[in-house]
Tab-separated table of C-alpha atoms in Angstrom:
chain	number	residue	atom	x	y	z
A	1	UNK	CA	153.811	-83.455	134.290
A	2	UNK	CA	152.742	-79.779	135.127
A	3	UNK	CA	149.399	-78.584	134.202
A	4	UNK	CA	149.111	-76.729	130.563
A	5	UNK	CA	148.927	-72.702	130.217
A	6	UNK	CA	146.059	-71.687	129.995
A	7	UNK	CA	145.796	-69.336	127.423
A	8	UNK	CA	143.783	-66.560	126.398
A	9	UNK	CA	141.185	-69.031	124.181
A	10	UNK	CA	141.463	-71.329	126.943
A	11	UNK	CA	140.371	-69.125	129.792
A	12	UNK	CA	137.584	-67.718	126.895
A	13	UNK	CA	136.166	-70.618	126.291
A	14	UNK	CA	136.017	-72.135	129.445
A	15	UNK	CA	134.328	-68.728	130.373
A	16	UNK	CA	131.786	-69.004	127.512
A	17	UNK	CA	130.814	-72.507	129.144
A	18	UNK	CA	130.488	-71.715	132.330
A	19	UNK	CA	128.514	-68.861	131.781
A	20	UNK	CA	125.619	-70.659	129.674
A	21	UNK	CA	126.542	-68.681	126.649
A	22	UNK	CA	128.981	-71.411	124.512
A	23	UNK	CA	125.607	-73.003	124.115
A	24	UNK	CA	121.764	-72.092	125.414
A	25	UNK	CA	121.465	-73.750	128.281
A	26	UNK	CA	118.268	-76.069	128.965
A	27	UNK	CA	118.396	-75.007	132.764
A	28	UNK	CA	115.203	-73.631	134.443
A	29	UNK	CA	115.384	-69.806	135.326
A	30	UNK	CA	116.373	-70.823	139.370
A	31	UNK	CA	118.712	-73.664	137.865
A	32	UNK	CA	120.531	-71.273	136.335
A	33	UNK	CA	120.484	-68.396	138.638
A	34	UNK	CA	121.698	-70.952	141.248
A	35	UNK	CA	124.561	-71.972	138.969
A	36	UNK	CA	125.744	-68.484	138.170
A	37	UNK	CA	125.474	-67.314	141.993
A	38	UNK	CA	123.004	-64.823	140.876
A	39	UNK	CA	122.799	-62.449	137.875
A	40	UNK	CA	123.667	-58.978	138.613
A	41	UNK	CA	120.867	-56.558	137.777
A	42	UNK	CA	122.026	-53.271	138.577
A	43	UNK	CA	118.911	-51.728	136.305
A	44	UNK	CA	115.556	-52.961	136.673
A	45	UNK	CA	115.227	-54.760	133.114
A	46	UNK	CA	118.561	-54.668	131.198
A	47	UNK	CA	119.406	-58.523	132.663
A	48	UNK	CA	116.270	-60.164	131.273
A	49	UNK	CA	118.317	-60.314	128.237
A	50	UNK	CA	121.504	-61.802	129.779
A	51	UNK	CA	119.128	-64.385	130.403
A	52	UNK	CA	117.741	-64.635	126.988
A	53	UNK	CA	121.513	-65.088	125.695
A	54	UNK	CA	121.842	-68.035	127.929
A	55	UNK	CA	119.035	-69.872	128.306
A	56	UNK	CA	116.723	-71.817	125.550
A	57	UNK	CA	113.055	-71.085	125.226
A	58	UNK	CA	113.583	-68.455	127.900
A	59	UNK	CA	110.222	-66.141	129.100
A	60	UNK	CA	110.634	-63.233	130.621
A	61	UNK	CA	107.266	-63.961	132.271
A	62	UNK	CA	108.973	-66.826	133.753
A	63	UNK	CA	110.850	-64.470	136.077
A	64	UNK	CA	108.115	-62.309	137.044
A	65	UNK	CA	106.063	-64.933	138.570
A	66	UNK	CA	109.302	-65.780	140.376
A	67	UNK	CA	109.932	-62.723	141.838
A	68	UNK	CA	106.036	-61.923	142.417
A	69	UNK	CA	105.872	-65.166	144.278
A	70	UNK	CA	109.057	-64.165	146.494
A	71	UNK	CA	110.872	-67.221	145.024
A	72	UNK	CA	113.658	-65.215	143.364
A	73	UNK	CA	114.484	-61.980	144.926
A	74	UNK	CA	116.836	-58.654	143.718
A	75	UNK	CA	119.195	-57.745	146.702
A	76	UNK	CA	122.430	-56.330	147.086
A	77	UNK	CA	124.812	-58.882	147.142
A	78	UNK	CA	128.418	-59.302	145.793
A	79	UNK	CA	130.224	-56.426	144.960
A	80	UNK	CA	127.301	-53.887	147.083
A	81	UNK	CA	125.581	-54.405	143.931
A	82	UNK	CA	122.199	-55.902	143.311
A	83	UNK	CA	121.702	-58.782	142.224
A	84	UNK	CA	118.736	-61.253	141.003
A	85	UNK	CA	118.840	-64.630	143.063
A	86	UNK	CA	116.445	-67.398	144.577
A	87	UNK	CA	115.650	-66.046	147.800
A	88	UNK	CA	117.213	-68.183	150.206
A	89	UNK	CA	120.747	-68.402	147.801
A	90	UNK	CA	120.328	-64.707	148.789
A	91	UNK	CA	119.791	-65.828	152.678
A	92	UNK	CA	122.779	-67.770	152.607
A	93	UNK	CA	125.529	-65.237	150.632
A	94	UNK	CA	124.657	-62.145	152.217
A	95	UNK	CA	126.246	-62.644	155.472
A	96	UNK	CA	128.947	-64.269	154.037
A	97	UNK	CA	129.995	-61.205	151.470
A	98	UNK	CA	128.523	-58.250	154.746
A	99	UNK	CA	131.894	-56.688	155.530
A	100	UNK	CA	131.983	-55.644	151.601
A	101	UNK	CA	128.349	-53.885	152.182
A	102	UNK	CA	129.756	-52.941	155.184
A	103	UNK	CA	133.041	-51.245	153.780
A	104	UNK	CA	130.426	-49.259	151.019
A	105	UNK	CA	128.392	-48.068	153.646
A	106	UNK	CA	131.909	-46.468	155.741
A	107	UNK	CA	133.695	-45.397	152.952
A	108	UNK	CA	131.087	-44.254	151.292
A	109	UNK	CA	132.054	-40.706	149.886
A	110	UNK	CA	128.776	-39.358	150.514
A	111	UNK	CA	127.227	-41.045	153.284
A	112	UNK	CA	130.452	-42.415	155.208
A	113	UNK	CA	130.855	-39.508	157.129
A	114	UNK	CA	127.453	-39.716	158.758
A	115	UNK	CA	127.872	-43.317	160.149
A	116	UNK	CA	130.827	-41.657	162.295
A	117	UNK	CA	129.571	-42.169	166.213
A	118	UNK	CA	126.769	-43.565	165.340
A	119	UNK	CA	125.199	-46.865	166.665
A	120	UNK	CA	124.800	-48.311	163.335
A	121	UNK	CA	123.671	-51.600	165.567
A	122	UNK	CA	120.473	-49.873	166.842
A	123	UNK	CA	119.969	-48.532	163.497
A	124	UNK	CA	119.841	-51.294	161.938
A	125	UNK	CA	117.548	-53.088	164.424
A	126	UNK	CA	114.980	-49.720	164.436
A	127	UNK	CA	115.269	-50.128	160.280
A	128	UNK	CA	114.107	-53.606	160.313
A	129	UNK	CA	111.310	-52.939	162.639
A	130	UNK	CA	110.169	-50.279	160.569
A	131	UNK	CA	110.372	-52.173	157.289
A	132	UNK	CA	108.878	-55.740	158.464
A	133	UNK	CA	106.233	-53.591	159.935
A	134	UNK	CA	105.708	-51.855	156.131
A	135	UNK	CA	107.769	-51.849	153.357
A	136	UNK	CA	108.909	-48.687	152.275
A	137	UNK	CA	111.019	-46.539	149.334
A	138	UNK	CA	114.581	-45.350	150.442
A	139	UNK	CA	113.292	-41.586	151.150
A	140	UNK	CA	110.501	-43.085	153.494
A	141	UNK	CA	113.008	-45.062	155.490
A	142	UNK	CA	115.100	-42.444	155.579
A	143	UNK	CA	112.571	-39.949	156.657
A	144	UNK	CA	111.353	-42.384	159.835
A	145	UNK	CA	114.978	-43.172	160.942
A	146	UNK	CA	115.554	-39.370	160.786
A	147	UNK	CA	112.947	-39.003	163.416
A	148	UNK	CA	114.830	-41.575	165.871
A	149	UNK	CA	118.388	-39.872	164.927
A	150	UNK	CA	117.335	-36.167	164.173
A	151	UNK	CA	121.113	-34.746	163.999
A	152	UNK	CA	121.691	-37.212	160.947
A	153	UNK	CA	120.699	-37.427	157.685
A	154	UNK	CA	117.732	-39.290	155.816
A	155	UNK	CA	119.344	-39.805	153.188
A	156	UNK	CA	122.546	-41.521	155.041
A	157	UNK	CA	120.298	-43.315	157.077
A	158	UNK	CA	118.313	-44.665	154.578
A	159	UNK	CA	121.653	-46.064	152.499
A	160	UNK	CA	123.492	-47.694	155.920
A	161	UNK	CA	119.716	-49.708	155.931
A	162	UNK	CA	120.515	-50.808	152.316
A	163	UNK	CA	123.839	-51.796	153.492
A	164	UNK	CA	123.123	-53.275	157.115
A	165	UNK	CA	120.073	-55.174	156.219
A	166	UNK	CA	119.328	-57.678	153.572
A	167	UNK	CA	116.472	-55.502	152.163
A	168	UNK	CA	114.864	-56.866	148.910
A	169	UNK	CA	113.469	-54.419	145.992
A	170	UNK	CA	109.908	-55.840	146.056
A	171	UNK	CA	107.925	-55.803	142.684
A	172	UNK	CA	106.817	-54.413	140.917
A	173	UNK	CA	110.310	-52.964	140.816
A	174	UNK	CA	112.617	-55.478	138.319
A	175	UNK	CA	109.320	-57.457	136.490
A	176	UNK	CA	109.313	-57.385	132.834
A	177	UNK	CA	106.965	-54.657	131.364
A	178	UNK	CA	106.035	-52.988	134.458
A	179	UNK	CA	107.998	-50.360	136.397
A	180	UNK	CA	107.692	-49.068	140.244
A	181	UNK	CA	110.055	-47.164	142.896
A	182	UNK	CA	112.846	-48.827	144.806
A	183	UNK	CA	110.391	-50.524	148.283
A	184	UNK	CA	112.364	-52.153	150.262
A	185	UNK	CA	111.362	-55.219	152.552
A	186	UNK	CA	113.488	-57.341	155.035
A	187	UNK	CA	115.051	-60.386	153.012
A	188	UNK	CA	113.828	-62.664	156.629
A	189	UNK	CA	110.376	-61.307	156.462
A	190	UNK	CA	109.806	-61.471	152.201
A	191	UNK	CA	110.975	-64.818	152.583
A	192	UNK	CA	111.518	-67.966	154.485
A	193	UNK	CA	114.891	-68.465	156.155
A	194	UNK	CA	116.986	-71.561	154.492
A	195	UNK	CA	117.345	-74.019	157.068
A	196	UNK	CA	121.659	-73.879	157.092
A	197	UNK	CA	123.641	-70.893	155.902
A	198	UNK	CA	126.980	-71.159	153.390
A	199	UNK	CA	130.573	-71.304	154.303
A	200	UNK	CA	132.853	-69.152	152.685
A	201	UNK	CA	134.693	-72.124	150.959
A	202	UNK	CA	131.407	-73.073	149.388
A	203	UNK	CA	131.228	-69.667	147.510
A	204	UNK	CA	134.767	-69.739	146.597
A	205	UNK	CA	133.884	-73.344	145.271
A	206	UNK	CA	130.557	-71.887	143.432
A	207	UNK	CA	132.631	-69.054	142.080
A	208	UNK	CA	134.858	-71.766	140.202
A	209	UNK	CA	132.324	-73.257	139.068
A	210	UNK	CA	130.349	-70.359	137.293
A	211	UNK	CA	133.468	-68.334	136.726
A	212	UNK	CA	136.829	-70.452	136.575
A	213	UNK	CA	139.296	-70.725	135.966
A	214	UNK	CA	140.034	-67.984	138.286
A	215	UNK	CA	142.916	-66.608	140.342
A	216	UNK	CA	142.475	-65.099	143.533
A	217	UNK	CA	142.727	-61.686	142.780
A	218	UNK	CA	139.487	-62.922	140.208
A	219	UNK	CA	137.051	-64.251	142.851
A	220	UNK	CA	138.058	-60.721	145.498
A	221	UNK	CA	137.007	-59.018	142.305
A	222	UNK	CA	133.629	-61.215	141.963
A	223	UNK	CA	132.931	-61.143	145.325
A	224	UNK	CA	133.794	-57.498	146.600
A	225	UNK	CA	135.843	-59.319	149.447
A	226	UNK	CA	139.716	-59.501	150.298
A	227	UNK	CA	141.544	-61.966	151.705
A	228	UNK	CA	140.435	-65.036	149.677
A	229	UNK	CA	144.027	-66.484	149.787
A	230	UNK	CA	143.771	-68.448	152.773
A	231	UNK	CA	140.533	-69.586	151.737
A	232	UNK	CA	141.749	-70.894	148.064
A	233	UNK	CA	145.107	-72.438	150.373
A	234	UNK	CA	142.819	-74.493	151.853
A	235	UNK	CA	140.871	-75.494	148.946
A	236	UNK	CA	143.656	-76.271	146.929
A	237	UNK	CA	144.056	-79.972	147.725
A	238	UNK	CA	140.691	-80.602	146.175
A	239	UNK	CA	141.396	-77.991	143.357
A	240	UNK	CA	143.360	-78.104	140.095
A	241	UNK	CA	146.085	-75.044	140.009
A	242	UNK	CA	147.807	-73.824	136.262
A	243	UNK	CA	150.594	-71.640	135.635
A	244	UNK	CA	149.942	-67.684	136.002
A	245	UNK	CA	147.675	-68.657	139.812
A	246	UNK	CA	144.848	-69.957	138.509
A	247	UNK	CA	142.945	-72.572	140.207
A	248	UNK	CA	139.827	-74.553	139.106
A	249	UNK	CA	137.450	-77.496	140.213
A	250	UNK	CA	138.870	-80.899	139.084
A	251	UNK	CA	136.209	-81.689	136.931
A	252	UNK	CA	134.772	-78.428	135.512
A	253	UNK	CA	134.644	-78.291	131.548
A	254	UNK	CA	137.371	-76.921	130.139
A	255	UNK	CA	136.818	-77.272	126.388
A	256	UNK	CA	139.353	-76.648	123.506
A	257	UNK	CA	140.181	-73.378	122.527
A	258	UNK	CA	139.070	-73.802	119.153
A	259	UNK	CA	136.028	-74.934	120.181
A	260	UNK	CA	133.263	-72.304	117.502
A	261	UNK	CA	131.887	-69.772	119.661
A	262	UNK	CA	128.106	-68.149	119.004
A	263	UNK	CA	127.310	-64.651	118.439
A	264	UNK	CA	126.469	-63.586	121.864
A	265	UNK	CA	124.669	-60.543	123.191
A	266	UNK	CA	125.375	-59.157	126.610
A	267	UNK	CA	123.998	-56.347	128.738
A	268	UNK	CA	125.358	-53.700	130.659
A	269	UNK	CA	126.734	-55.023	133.780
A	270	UNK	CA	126.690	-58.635	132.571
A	271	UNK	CA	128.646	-61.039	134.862
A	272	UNK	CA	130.732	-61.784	132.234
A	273	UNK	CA	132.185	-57.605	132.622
A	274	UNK	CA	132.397	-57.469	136.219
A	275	UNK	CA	133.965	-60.899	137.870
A	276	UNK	CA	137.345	-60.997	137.213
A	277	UNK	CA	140.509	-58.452	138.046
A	278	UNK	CA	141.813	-59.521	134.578
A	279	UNK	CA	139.204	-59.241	132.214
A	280	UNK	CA	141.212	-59.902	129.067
A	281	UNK	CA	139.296	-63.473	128.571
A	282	UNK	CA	136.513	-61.325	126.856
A	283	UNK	CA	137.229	-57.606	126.308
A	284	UNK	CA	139.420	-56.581	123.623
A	285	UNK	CA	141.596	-53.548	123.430
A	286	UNK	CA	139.165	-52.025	120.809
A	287	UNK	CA	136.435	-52.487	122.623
A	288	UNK	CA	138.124	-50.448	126.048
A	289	UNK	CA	138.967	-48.034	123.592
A	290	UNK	CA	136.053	-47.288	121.517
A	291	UNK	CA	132.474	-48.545	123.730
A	292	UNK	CA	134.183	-47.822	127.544
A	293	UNK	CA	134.040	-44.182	127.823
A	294	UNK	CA	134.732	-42.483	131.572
A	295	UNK	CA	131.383	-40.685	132.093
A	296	UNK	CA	128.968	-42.231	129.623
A	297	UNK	CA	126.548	-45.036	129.597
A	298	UNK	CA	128.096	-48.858	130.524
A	299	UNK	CA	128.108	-50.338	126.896
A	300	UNK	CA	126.816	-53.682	126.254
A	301	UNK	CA	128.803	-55.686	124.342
A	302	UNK	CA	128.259	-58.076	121.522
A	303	UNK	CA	130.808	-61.013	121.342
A	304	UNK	CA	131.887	-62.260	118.439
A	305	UNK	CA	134.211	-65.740	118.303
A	306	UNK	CA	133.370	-65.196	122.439
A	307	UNK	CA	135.309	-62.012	122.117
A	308	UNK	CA	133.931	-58.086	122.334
A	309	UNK	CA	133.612	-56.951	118.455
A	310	UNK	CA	131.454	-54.612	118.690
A	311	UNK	CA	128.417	-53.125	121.268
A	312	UNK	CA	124.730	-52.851	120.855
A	313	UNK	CA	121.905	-50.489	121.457
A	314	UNK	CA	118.059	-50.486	120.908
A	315	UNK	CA	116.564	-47.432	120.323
A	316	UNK	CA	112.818	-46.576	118.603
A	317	UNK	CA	112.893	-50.889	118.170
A	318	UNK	CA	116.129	-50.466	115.889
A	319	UNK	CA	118.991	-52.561	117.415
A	320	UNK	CA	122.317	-50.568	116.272
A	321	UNK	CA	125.891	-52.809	116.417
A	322	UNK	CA	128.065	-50.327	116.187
A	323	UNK	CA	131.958	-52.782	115.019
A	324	UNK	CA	134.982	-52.263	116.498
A	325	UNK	CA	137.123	-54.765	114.584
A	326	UNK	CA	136.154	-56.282	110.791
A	327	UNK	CA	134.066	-59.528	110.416
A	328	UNK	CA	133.507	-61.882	107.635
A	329	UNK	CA	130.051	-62.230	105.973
A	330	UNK	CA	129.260	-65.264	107.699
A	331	UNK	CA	130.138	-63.599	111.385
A	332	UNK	CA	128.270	-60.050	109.934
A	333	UNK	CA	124.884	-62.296	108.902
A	334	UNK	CA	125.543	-64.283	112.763
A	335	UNK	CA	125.660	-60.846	114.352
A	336	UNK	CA	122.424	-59.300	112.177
A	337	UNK	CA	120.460	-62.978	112.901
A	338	UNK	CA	120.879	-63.014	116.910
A	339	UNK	CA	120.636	-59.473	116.649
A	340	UNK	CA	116.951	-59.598	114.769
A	341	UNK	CA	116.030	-62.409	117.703
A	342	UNK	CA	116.963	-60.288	120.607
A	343	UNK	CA	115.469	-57.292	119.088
A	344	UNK	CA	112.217	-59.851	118.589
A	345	UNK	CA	112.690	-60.656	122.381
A	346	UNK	CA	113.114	-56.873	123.319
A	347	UNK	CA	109.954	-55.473	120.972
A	348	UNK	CA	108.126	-58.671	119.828
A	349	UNK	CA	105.778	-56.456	117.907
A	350	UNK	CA	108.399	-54.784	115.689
A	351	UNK	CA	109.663	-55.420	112.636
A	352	UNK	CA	113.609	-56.693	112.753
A	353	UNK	CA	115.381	-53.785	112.199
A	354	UNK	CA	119.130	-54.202	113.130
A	355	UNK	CA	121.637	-51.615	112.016
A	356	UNK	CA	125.841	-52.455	111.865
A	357	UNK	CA	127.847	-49.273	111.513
A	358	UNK	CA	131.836	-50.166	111.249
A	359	UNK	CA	134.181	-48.106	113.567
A	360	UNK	CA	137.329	-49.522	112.524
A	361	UNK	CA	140.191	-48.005	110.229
């Protein structure tokens, strides 16, 4: 007998569990970053509360002695997009997912056309010199490599080290209640090397894990990379396949669509957004319509029934859920309750102050 559809409550739910947020998870702050193959965090703060939706008891403090004691590290990763990890999970992706950092720094509409006849090899290696020797912001690396390549630019320069090297943002850049510049510091010199690096089928295998059920074009979305195909074909004996391409580890929890789903708070660029080509498992129609807009700030969503119902700002320690589709009472008093407990998270010395406004005919 053929494996069932999976549906759209299916894929949601199985989603929801995967991604800590069907239920806190009791995981330590690397136990879970490990499990989700990092969290990205694009913006120095925003994430702390992706991890505050997902984990029980969670501290931001927690994370800042992790990343102050080079434990967990923010790098660009999947996607060219930075991410926060354990240091050597970083060690071991980041040569794995290099041609996508490599295809950002080429095509890049800005600095591409600088890299052309250039010995991106040497500048790499004069880059990591210069940073292992000193750590340094993006206009100081640029300014140094400028020297060495004079007919350039710093500014290209500077973005093809990004790109080349496994440079970490080193804190006080990304730690809860503080703020500093983008400094960059080789990954290898922040951090000790891991003793064995990943193979490609291992982070297909992790994707599934954090992310599935997934179809190819879903884990090339994830992952910034492309030809995936041969590398799920190979897989696929150990894998579980469903109609419509997707594939799945055997023994990943799937549970039952009508399994209840929390009220759930994510932030902009939340994993959940950005990992999968078809993202109708969480975002609604209303929500593309009404919180996506072309030029304006990424919205943050608040699920409701593990759906997008509405998004969420915080502004002078008011938290404002602005509705894109009618809730009960019950679901309205679930979305004002996690809302008053993230806004307590966010501004623990404020008085919970959380606002719905309904924009829905």
């Amino acid at each position: 007998m053929g494996e069932a559809l999976m549906d759209r409550r299916a894929l949601n739910r199985a989603t929801l569990d995967r991604q800590l947020l069907l239920r806190r998870s009791g995981m330590s702050v690397p136990a879970a970053l490990s499990h989700l193959v990092g969290l990205q965090a694009q913006t120095p703060h925003t994430w702390y509360a992706g991890l505050w939706s997902r984990l029980a008891g969670f501290r931001a403090a927690d994370v800042a002695t992790l990343l102050e004691s080079r434990a967990v590290v923010r790098i660009a990763l999947m996607r060219s997009t930075i991410h926060v990890i354990g240091a050597a999970e970083a060690a071991r992706i980041r040569p794995l997912v290099q041609p996508v950092l490599d295809r950002d720094l080429f095509a890049n509409h800005t600095h591409g056309r600088w890299m052309r006849g250039l010995d991106t090899g040497a500048v790499a290696a004069h880059a990591h010199d210069l940073l292992a020797e000193r750590a340094m912001t993006p206009a100081e690396t640029g300014a140094a490599l400028l020297r060495r390549w004079p007919d350039n630019n710093a500014e290209a320069l500077a973005y093809a080290a990004r790109n080349l090297l496994p440079l970490v943002q080193t804190p006080p850049r990304g730690v809860w209640g503080r703020s500093g510049r983008t400094v960059h510091a080789p990954l290898d010199v922040w951090a000790d090397p891991p003793p064995h690096r990943m193979k490609i089928d291992d982070l297909v295998l992790r994707y599934l894990g954090a992310y599935g059920p997934a179809t190819v074009a879903d884990a090339q979305t994830w992952s910034g990379l492309t030809h995936l195909a041969e590398v799920v074909d190979r897989l696929r004996p150990q894998l579980r396949t469903f109609p419509g391409g997707y594939v799945d580890l055997p023994d990943a929890p799937r549970p039952d669509p009508d399994t209840p789903a929390p009220v759930r708070y994510l932030y902009d660029f939340d994993n959940l957004l950005l990992s999968y080509r078809d993202r109708t498992r969480v975002l609604t129609d209303e929500f593309r319509s009404r919180a996506v807009t072309r030029h304006g700030p990424v919205p943050r969503p608040v699920l409701v029934d593990g759906f997008t119902a509405g998004a969420w700002t915080v502004a002078a320690a008011a938290l404002t859920v602005r509705l894109f589709v009618p809730l009960t009472a019950a679901d309205r008093d679930a979305v004002t309750t996690e809302g008053a407990a993230l806004l307590g998270f966010l501004h623990p010395d404020a008085a919970p102050d959380v606002r719905l406004v309904e924009e829905f005919e």
